[in-house]
Amino acid sequence: MTHFSMSLRDKVYTITKKIPKGKVATYGQIARLAGTPKGARAIGMFMRTNPDAPLTPCHRVVAADGSLTGYSGRGGIPTKKKMLTIEGVHFKGEKVDFPLSLWNT
């Protein structure tokens, strides 16, 4: 039997691809799902260097307080908010409305 071990980066991108349209996940949530509960900063780095956007929807990953951070795509944070709004994510001001839009894993 062959043992295949996925790198943390690969795990993170695999998990991120599962976030459905209209939902978001937090950096910490992705870290926990990937088995590194204290790895939220690493998740942010992986999102920033995502080679496969938009197939790996890094724009659906937000800060623990619902704020939009770390979008390195063209147009920055305003573009991230526009993309999420088009997908059906709900906001209260500038922050994601978690009761309506947080991905329940």
mmCIF file of N, CA and C in Angstrom:
data_model
loop_
_atom_site.group_PDB
_atom_site.id
_atom_site.type_symbol
_atom_site.label_atom_id
_atom_site.label_comp_id
_atom_site.label_asym_id
_atom_site.label_seq_id
_atom_site.Cartn_x
_atom_site.Cartn_y
_atom_site.Cartn_z
ATOM 1 N N MET A 1 0.844 -1.177 0.000
ATOM 2 C CA MET A 1 0.000 0.000 0.000
ATOM 3 C C MET A 1 0.893 1.244 0.000
ATOM 4 N N THR A 2 0.584 2.201 -0.871
ATOM 5 C CA THR A 2 1.351 3.424 -0.978
ATOM 6 C C THR A 2 0.791 4.470 -0.028
ATOM 7 N N HIS A 3 1.682 5.126 0.696
ATOM 8 C CA HIS A 3 1.254 6.190 1.608
ATOM 9 C C HIS A 3 1.473 7.536 0.916
ATOM 10 N N PHE A 4 0.418 8.302 0.797
ATOM 11 C CA PHE A 4 0.515 9.624 0.174
ATOM 12 C C PHE A 4 0.272 10.672 1.233
ATOM 13 N N SER A 5 1.207 11.567 1.402
ATOM 14 C CA SER A 5 1.062 12.625 2.390
ATOM 15 C C SER A 5 0.947 13.972 1.682
ATOM 16 N N MET A 6 -0.145 14.646 1.942
ATOM 17 C CA MET A 6 -0.378 15.956 1.351
ATOM 18 C C MET A 6 0.365 17.022 2.146
ATOM 19 N N SER A 7 0.944 17.980 1.460
ATOM 20 C CA SER A 7 1.574 19.090 2.174
ATOM 21 C C SER A 7 0.484 19.960 2.799
ATOM 22 N N LEU A 8 0.867 20.753 3.787
ATOM 23 C CA LEU A 8 -0.092 21.651 4.423
ATOM 24 C C LEU A 8 -0.707 22.586 3.377
ATOM 25 N N ARG A 9 0.112 23.098 2.487
ATOM 26 C CA ARG A 9 -0.376 23.996 1.441
ATOM 27 C C ARG A 9 -1.462 23.303 0.602
ATOM 28 N N ASP A 10 -1.193 22.052 0.208
ATOM 29 C CA ASP A 10 -2.172 21.307 -0.589
ATOM 30 C C ASP A 10 -3.458 21.079 0.193
ATOM 31 N N LYS A 11 -3.340 20.741 1.489
ATOM 32 C CA LYS A 11 -4.527 20.551 2.337
ATOM 33 C C LYS A 11 -5.349 21.831 2.381
ATOM 34 N N VAL A 12 -4.661 22.949 2.582
ATOM 35 C CA VAL A 12 -5.343 24.245 2.698
ATOM 36 C C VAL A 12 -6.091 24.561 1.412
ATOM 37 N N TYR A 13 -5.460 24.360 0.272
ATOM 38 C CA TYR A 13 -6.124 24.651 -1.002
ATOM 39 C C TYR A 13 -7.285 23.686 -1.251
ATOM 40 N N THR A 14 -7.136 22.430 -0.865
ATOM 41 C CA THR A 14 -8.221 21.457 -1.015
ATOM 42 C C THR A 14 -9.431 21.873 -0.172
ATOM 43 N N ILE A 15 -9.177 22.293 1.057
ATOM 44 C CA ILE A 15 -10.259 22.745 1.943
ATOM 45 C C ILE A 15 -10.903 24.012 1.378
ATOM 46 N N THR A 16 -10.090 24.949 0.930
ATOM 47 C CA THR A 16 -10.603 26.219 0.412
ATOM 48 C C THR A 16 -11.508 25.995 -0.799
ATOM 49 N N LYS A 17 -11.184 25.027 -1.626
ATOM 50 C CA LYS A 17 -12.008 24.726 -2.808
ATOM 51 C C LYS A 17 -13.404 24.238 -2.428
ATOM 52 N N LYS A 18 -13.574 23.784 -1.195
ATOM 53 C CA LYS A 18 -14.873 23.267 -0.737
ATOM 54 C C LYS A 18 -15.803 24.357 -0.210
ATOM 55 N N ILE A 19 -15.286 25.570 -0.005
ATOM 56 C CA ILE A 19 -16.134 26.657 0.510
ATOM 57 C C ILE A 19 -17.132 27.011 -0.598
ATOM 58 N N PRO A 20 -18.430 26.839 -0.346
ATOM 59 C CA PRO A 20 -19.413 27.095 -1.415
ATOM 60 C C PRO A 20 -19.621 28.585 -1.677
ATOM 61 N N LYS A 21 -20.090 28.881 -2.876
ATOM 62 C CA LYS A 21 -20.457 30.261 -3.199
ATOM 63 C C LYS A 21 -21.486 30.730 -2.189
ATOM 64 N N GLY A 22 -21.368 31.985 -1.797
ATOM 65 C CA GLY A 22 -22.306 32.552 -0.829
ATOM 66 C C GLY A 22 -21.883 32.338 0.610
ATOM 67 N N LYS A 23 -20.753 31.661 0.824
ATOM 68 C CA LYS A 23 -20.249 31.404 2.171
ATOM 69 C C LYS A 23 -18.791 31.831 2.262
ATOM 70 N N VAL A 24 -18.328 32.042 3.482
ATOM 71 C CA VAL A 24 -16.927 32.349 3.743
ATOM 72 C C VAL A 24 -16.440 31.454 4.882
ATOM 73 N N ALA A 25 -15.127 31.333 4.986
ATOM 74 C CA ALA A 25 -14.488 30.668 6.123
ATOM 75 C C ALA A 25 -13.454 31.634 6.671
ATOM 76 N N THR A 26 -13.078 31.445 7.921
ATOM 77 C CA THR A 26 -12.032 32.287 8.504
ATOM 78 C C THR A 26 -10.673 31.602 8.326
ATOM 79 N N TYR A 27 -9.615 32.403 8.442
ATOM 80 C CA TYR A 27 -8.266 31.846 8.371
ATOM 81 C C TYR A 27 -8.089 30.778 9.457
ATOM 82 N N GLY A 28 -8.589 31.065 10.661
ATOM 83 C CA GLY A 28 -8.491 30.111 11.768
ATOM 84 C C GLY A 28 -9.273 28.839 11.521
ATOM 85 N N GLN A 29 -10.438 28.965 10.923
ATOM 86 C CA GLN A 29 -11.266 27.799 10.602
ATOM 87 C C GLN A 29 -10.523 26.885 9.616
ATOM 88 N N ILE A 30 -9.927 27.476 8.598
ATOM 89 C CA ILE A 30 -9.164 26.696 7.622
ATOM 90 C C ILE A 30 -7.971 26.036 8.307
ATOM 91 N N ALA A 31 -7.299 26.773 9.194
ATOM 92 C CA ALA A 31 -6.155 26.215 9.925
ATOM 93 C C ALA A 31 -6.571 24.996 10.741
ATOM 94 N N ARG A 32 -7.700 25.110 11.463
ATOM 95 C CA ARG A 32 -8.180 23.978 12.273
ATOM 96 C C ARG A 32 -8.504 22.785 11.384
ATOM 97 N N LEU A 33 -9.194 23.021 10.282
ATOM 98 C CA LEU A 33 -9.567 21.930 9.374
ATOM 99 C C LEU A 33 -8.340 21.256 8.761
ATOM 100 N N ALA A 34 -7.258 22.008 8.601
ATOM 101 C CA ALA A 34 -6.028 21.468 8.029
ATOM 102 C C ALA A 34 -5.145 20.804 9.083
ATOM 103 N N GLY A 35 -5.577 20.844 10.353
ATOM 104 C CA GLY A 35 -4.823 20.194 11.414
ATOM 105 C C GLY A 35 -3.755 21.058 12.059
ATOM 106 N N THR A 36 -3.795 22.360 11.826
ATOM 107 C CA THR A 36 -2.840 23.292 12.440
ATOM 108 C C THR A 36 -3.606 24.434 13.092
ATOM 109 N N PRO A 37 -4.230 24.177 14.244
ATOM 110 C CA PRO A 37 -5.130 25.153 14.859
ATOM 111 C C PRO A 37 -4.521 26.525 15.137
ATOM 112 N N LYS A 38 -3.215 26.620 15.246
ATOM 113 C CA LYS A 38 -2.579 27.919 15.495
ATOM 114 C C LYS A 38 -1.947 28.484 14.220
ATOM 115 N N GLY A 39 -2.353 27.971 13.075
ATOM 116 C CA GLY A 39 -1.708 28.326 11.817
ATOM 117 C C GLY A 39 -2.418 29.352 10.960
ATOM 118 N N ALA A 40 -3.230 30.208 11.564
ATOM 119 C CA ALA A 40 -4.001 31.173 10.765
ATOM 120 C C ALA A 40 -3.105 32.075 9.911
ATOM 121 N N ARG A 41 -1.970 32.485 10.449
ATOM 122 C CA ARG A 41 -1.066 33.353 9.662
ATOM 123 C C ARG A 41 -0.512 32.612 8.445
ATOM 124 N N ALA A 42 -0.204 31.344 8.616
ATOM 125 C CA ALA A 42 0.277 30.546 7.478
ATOM 126 C C ALA A 42 -0.809 30.432 6.415
ATOM 127 N N ILE A 43 -2.051 30.305 6.856
ATOM 128 C CA ILE A 43 -3.165 30.225 5.914
ATOM 129 C C ILE A 43 -3.237 31.514 5.110
ATOM 130 N N GLY A 44 -3.058 32.639 5.777
ATOM 131 C CA GLY A 44 -3.042 33.923 5.088
ATOM 132 C C GLY A 44 -1.958 33.980 4.029
ATOM 133 N N MET A 45 -0.780 33.443 4.346
ATOM 134 C CA MET A 45 0.305 33.429 3.365
ATOM 135 C C MET A 45 -0.062 32.543 2.176
ATOM 136 N N PHE A 46 -0.669 31.401 2.441
ATOM 137 C CA PHE A 46 -1.076 30.512 1.346
ATOM 138 C C PHE A 46 -2.120 31.189 0.459
ATOM 139 N N MET A 47 -3.043 31.921 1.077
ATOM 140 C CA MET A 47 -4.064 32.610 0.283
ATOM 141 C C MET A 47 -3.415 33.699 -0.570
ATOM 142 N N ARG A 48 -2.443 34.394 -0.001
ATOM 143 C CA ARG A 48 -1.762 35.474 -0.703
ATOM 144 C C ARG A 48 -0.965 34.958 -1.902
ATOM 145 N N THR A 49 -0.484 33.714 -1.809
ATOM 146 C CA THR A 49 0.340 33.155 -2.885
ATOM 147 C C THR A 49 -0.401 32.078 -3.676
ATOM 148 N N ASN A 50 -1.724 32.116 -3.635
ATOM 149 C CA ASN A 50 -2.571 31.134 -4.322
ATOM 150 C C ASN A 50 -2.300 31.162 -5.831
ATOM 151 N N PRO A 51 -1.762 30.067 -6.391
ATOM 152 C CA PRO A 51 -1.455 30.051 -7.818
ATOM 153 C C PRO A 51 -2.651 29.682 -8.691
ATOM 154 N N ASP A 52 -3.770 29.333 -8.057
ATOM 155 C CA ASP A 52 -4.876 28.733 -8.806
ATOM 156 C C ASP A 52 -6.196 29.487 -8.642
ATOM 157 N N ALA A 53 -6.114 30.796 -8.389
ATOM 158 C CA ALA A 53 -7.350 31.584 -8.289
ATOM 159 C C ALA A 53 -7.940 31.709 -9.692
ATOM 160 N N PRO A 54 -9.218 31.687 -9.879
ATOM 161 C CA PRO A 54 -10.280 31.586 -8.875
ATOM 162 C C PRO A 54 -10.718 30.151 -8.578
ATOM 163 N N LEU A 55 -10.054 29.126 -9.168
ATOM 164 C CA LEU A 55 -10.446 27.743 -8.868
ATOM 165 C C LEU A 55 -10.276 27.418 -7.396
ATOM 166 N N THR A 56 -9.279 28.011 -6.763
ATOM 167 C CA THR A 56 -9.145 27.958 -5.316
ATOM 168 C C THR A 56 -9.581 29.339 -4.829
ATOM 169 N N PRO A 57 -10.817 29.435 -4.318
ATOM 170 C CA PRO A 57 -11.426 30.746 -4.046
ATOM 171 C C PRO A 57 -10.920 31.424 -2.777
ATOM 172 N N CYS A 58 -9.691 31.922 -2.824
ATOM 173 C CA CYS A 58 -9.097 32.561 -1.653
ATOM 174 C C CYS A 58 -9.887 33.787 -1.206
ATOM 175 N N HIS A 59 -10.663 34.378 -2.100
ATOM 176 C CA HIS A 59 -11.460 35.548 -1.714
ATOM 177 C C HIS A 59 -12.542 35.187 -0.707
ATOM 178 N N ARG A 60 -12.827 33.897 -0.524
ATOM 179 C CA ARG A 60 -13.844 33.454 0.434
ATOM 180 C C ARG A 60 -13.273 33.221 1.827
ATOM 181 N N VAL A 61 -12.022 33.602 2.050
ATOM 182 C CA VAL A 61 -11.404 33.441 3.366
ATOM 183 C C VAL A 61 -11.240 34.834 3.980
ATOM 184 N N VAL A 62 -11.773 34.988 5.209
ATOM 185 C CA VAL A 62 -11.824 36.298 5.858
ATOM 186 C C VAL A 62 -11.276 36.212 7.281
ATOM 187 N N ALA A 63 -11.103 37.360 7.903
ATOM 188 C CA ALA A 63 -10.598 37.426 9.277
ATOM 189 C C ALA A 63 -11.648 36.918 10.269
ATOM 190 N N ALA A 64 -11.182 36.578 11.465
ATOM 191 C CA ALA A 64 -12.042 36.022 12.507
ATOM 192 C C ALA A 64 -13.171 36.961 12.917
ATOM 193 N N ASP A 65 -12.987 38.267 12.716
ATOM 194 C CA ASP A 65 -14.033 39.226 13.081
ATOM 195 C C ASP A 65 -14.935 39.571 11.892
ATOM 196 N N GLY A 66 -14.732 38.882 10.774
ATOM 197 C CA GLY A 66 -15.572 39.127 9.593
ATOM 198 C C GLY A 66 -15.040 40.194 8.661
ATOM 199 N N SER A 67 -13.913 40.802 9.019
ATOM 200 C CA SER A 67 -13.389 41.840 8.141
ATOM 201 C C SER A 67 -12.657 41.215 6.952
ATOM 202 N N LEU A 68 -12.622 41.971 5.871
ATOM 203 C CA LEU A 68 -11.967 41.516 4.658
ATOM 204 C C LEU A 68 -10.515 41.958 4.710
ATOM 205 N N THR A 69 -9.630 40.995 4.723
ATOM 206 C CA THR A 69 -8.201 41.297 4.800
ATOM 207 C C THR A 69 -7.466 40.490 3.753
ATOM 208 N N GLY A 70 -6.291 40.947 3.423
ATOM 209 C CA GLY A 70 -5.357 40.149 2.668
ATOM 210 C C GLY A 70 -5.710 39.760 1.257
ATOM 211 N N TYR A 71 -6.466 40.537 0.539
ATOM 212 C CA TYR A 71 -6.760 40.168 -0.840
ATOM 213 C C TYR A 71 -5.725 40.804 -1.757
ATOM 214 N N SER A 72 -4.916 39.969 -2.407
ATOM 215 C CA SER A 72 -3.839 40.485 -3.245
ATOM 216 C C SER A 72 -4.220 40.552 -4.724
ATOM 217 N N GLY A 73 -5.458 40.185 -5.037
ATOM 218 C CA GLY A 73 -5.911 40.264 -6.426
ATOM 219 C C GLY A 73 -6.098 41.703 -6.874
ATOM 220 N N ARG A 74 -6.294 41.866 -8.161
ATOM 221 C CA ARG A 74 -6.480 43.204 -8.735
ATOM 222 C C ARG A 74 -7.650 43.921 -8.067
ATOM 223 N N GLY A 75 -7.413 45.138 -7.653
ATOM 224 C CA GLY A 75 -8.459 45.937 -7.027
ATOM 225 C C GLY A 75 -8.507 45.813 -5.518
ATOM 226 N N GLY A 76 -7.775 44.874 -4.945
ATOM 227 C CA GLY A 76 -7.685 44.740 -3.493
ATOM 228 C C GLY A 76 -9.010 44.428 -2.815
ATOM 229 N N ILE A 77 -9.157 44.929 -1.594
ATOM 230 C CA ILE A 77 -10.306 44.634 -0.739
ATOM 231 C C ILE A 77 -11.645 45.010 -1.397
ATOM 232 N N PRO A 78 -11.775 46.173 -2.067
ATOM 233 C CA PRO A 78 -13.065 46.482 -2.710
ATOM 234 C C PRO A 78 -13.481 45.417 -3.732
ATOM 235 N N THR A 79 -12.518 44.861 -4.441
ATOM 236 C CA THR A 79 -12.830 43.799 -5.406
ATOM 237 C C THR A 79 -13.263 42.534 -4.676
ATOM 238 N N LYS A 80 -12.592 42.223 -3.563
ATOM 239 C CA LYS A 80 -12.966 41.048 -2.770
ATOM 240 C C LYS A 80 -14.411 41.184 -2.297
ATOM 241 N N LYS A 81 -14.770 42.361 -1.784
ATOM 242 C CA LYS A 81 -16.144 42.561 -1.299
ATOM 243 C C LYS A 81 -17.141 42.441 -2.445
ATOM 244 N N LYS A 82 -16.810 43.001 -3.586
ATOM 245 C CA LYS A 82 -17.702 42.921 -4.750
ATOM 246 C C LYS A 82 -17.903 41.464 -5.171
ATOM 247 N N MET A 83 -16.822 40.697 -5.230
ATOM 248 C CA MET A 83 -16.917 39.281 -5.607
ATOM 249 C C MET A 83 -17.804 38.513 -4.629
ATOM 250 N N LEU A 84 -17.597 38.742 -3.340
ATOM 251 C CA LEU A 84 -18.386 38.040 -2.324
ATOM 252 C C LEU A 84 -19.853 38.448 -2.382
ATOM 253 N N THR A 85 -20.107 39.730 -2.597
ATOM 254 C CA THR A 85 -21.488 40.212 -2.695
ATOM 255 C C THR A 85 -22.196 39.562 -3.886
ATOM 256 N N ILE A 86 -21.524 39.502 -5.019
ATOM 257 C CA ILE A 86 -22.093 38.862 -6.212
ATOM 258 C C ILE A 86 -22.418 37.398 -5.936
ATOM 259 N N GLU A 87 -21.575 36.740 -5.143
ATOM 260 C CA GLU A 87 -21.791 35.326 -4.814
ATOM 261 C C GLU A 87 -22.879 35.112 -3.764
ATOM 262 N N GLY A 88 -23.350 36.191 -3.131
ATOM 263 C CA GLY A 88 -24.435 36.073 -2.170
ATOM 264 C C GLY A 88 -24.034 36.169 -0.713
ATOM 265 N N VAL A 89 -22.793 36.564 -0.429
ATOM 266 C CA VAL A 89 -22.359 36.743 0.960
ATOM 267 C C VAL A 89 -23.015 38.011 1.507
ATOM 268 N N HIS A 90 -23.497 37.930 2.745
ATOM 269 C CA HIS A 90 -24.165 39.058 3.394
ATOM 270 C C HIS A 90 -23.177 39.822 4.265
ATOM 271 N N PHE A 91 -23.357 41.134 4.307
ATOM 272 C CA PHE A 91 -22.487 42.010 5.087
ATOM 273 C C PHE A 91 -23.303 42.842 6.058
ATOM 274 N N LYS A 92 -22.657 43.198 7.175
ATOM 275 C CA LYS A 92 -23.140 44.229 8.101
ATOM 276 C C LYS A 92 -22.063 45.284 8.054
ATOM 277 N N GLY A 93 -22.297 46.349 7.329
ATOM 278 C CA GLY A 93 -21.262 47.355 7.127
ATOM 279 C C GLY A 93 -20.148 46.774 6.279
ATOM 280 N N GLU A 94 -18.925 46.832 6.797
ATOM 281 C CA GLU A 94 -17.770 46.322 6.053
ATOM 282 C C GLU A 94 -17.389 44.897 6.441
ATOM 283 N N LYS A 95 -18.145 44.299 7.368
ATOM 284 C CA LYS A 95 -17.813 42.953 7.837
ATOM 285 C C LYS A 95 -18.854 41.936 7.379
ATOM 286 N N VAL A 96 -18.397 40.699 7.185
ATOM 287 C CA VAL A 96 -19.297 39.615 6.799
ATOM 288 C C VAL A 96 -20.269 39.347 7.938
ATOM 289 N N ASP A 97 -21.514 39.142 7.602
ATOM 290 C CA ASP A 97 -22.547 38.781 8.568
ATOM 291 C C ASP A 97 -22.450 37.262 8.789
ATOM 292 N N PHE A 98 -21.693 36.855 9.795
ATOM 293 C CA PHE A 98 -21.423 35.437 10.017
ATOM 294 C C PHE A 98 -22.657 34.565 10.193
ATOM 295 N N PRO A 99 -23.681 35.007 10.942
ATOM 296 C CA PRO A 99 -24.841 34.115 11.068
ATOM 297 C C PRO A 99 -25.446 33.730 9.713
ATOM 298 N N LEU A 100 -25.323 34.590 8.730
ATOM 299 C CA LEU A 100 -25.889 34.300 7.409
ATOM 300 C C LEU A 100 -24.877 33.684 6.437
ATOM 301 N N SER A 101 -23.597 33.999 6.613
ATOM 302 C CA SER A 101 -22.651 33.667 5.553
ATOM 303 C C SER A 101 -21.440 32.819 5.963
ATOM 304 N N LEU A 102 -21.309 32.443 7.239
ATOM 305 C CA LEU A 102 -20.169 31.621 7.621
ATOM 306 C C LEU A 102 -20.414 30.176 7.199
ATOM 307 N N TRP A 103 -19.411 29.583 6.574
ATOM 308 C CA TRP A 103 -19.469 28.189 6.135
ATOM 309 C C TRP A 103 -19.468 27.291 7.361
ATOM 310 N N ASN A 104 -20.477 26.471 7.486
ATOM 311 C CA ASN A 104 -20.556 25.514 8.594
ATOM 312 C C ASN A 104 -19.943 24.206 8.154
ATOM 313 N N THR A 105 -18.793 23.896 8.724
ATOM 314 C CA THR A 105 -18.069 22.678 8.333
ATOM 315 C C THR A 105 -18.383 21.535 9.247
#
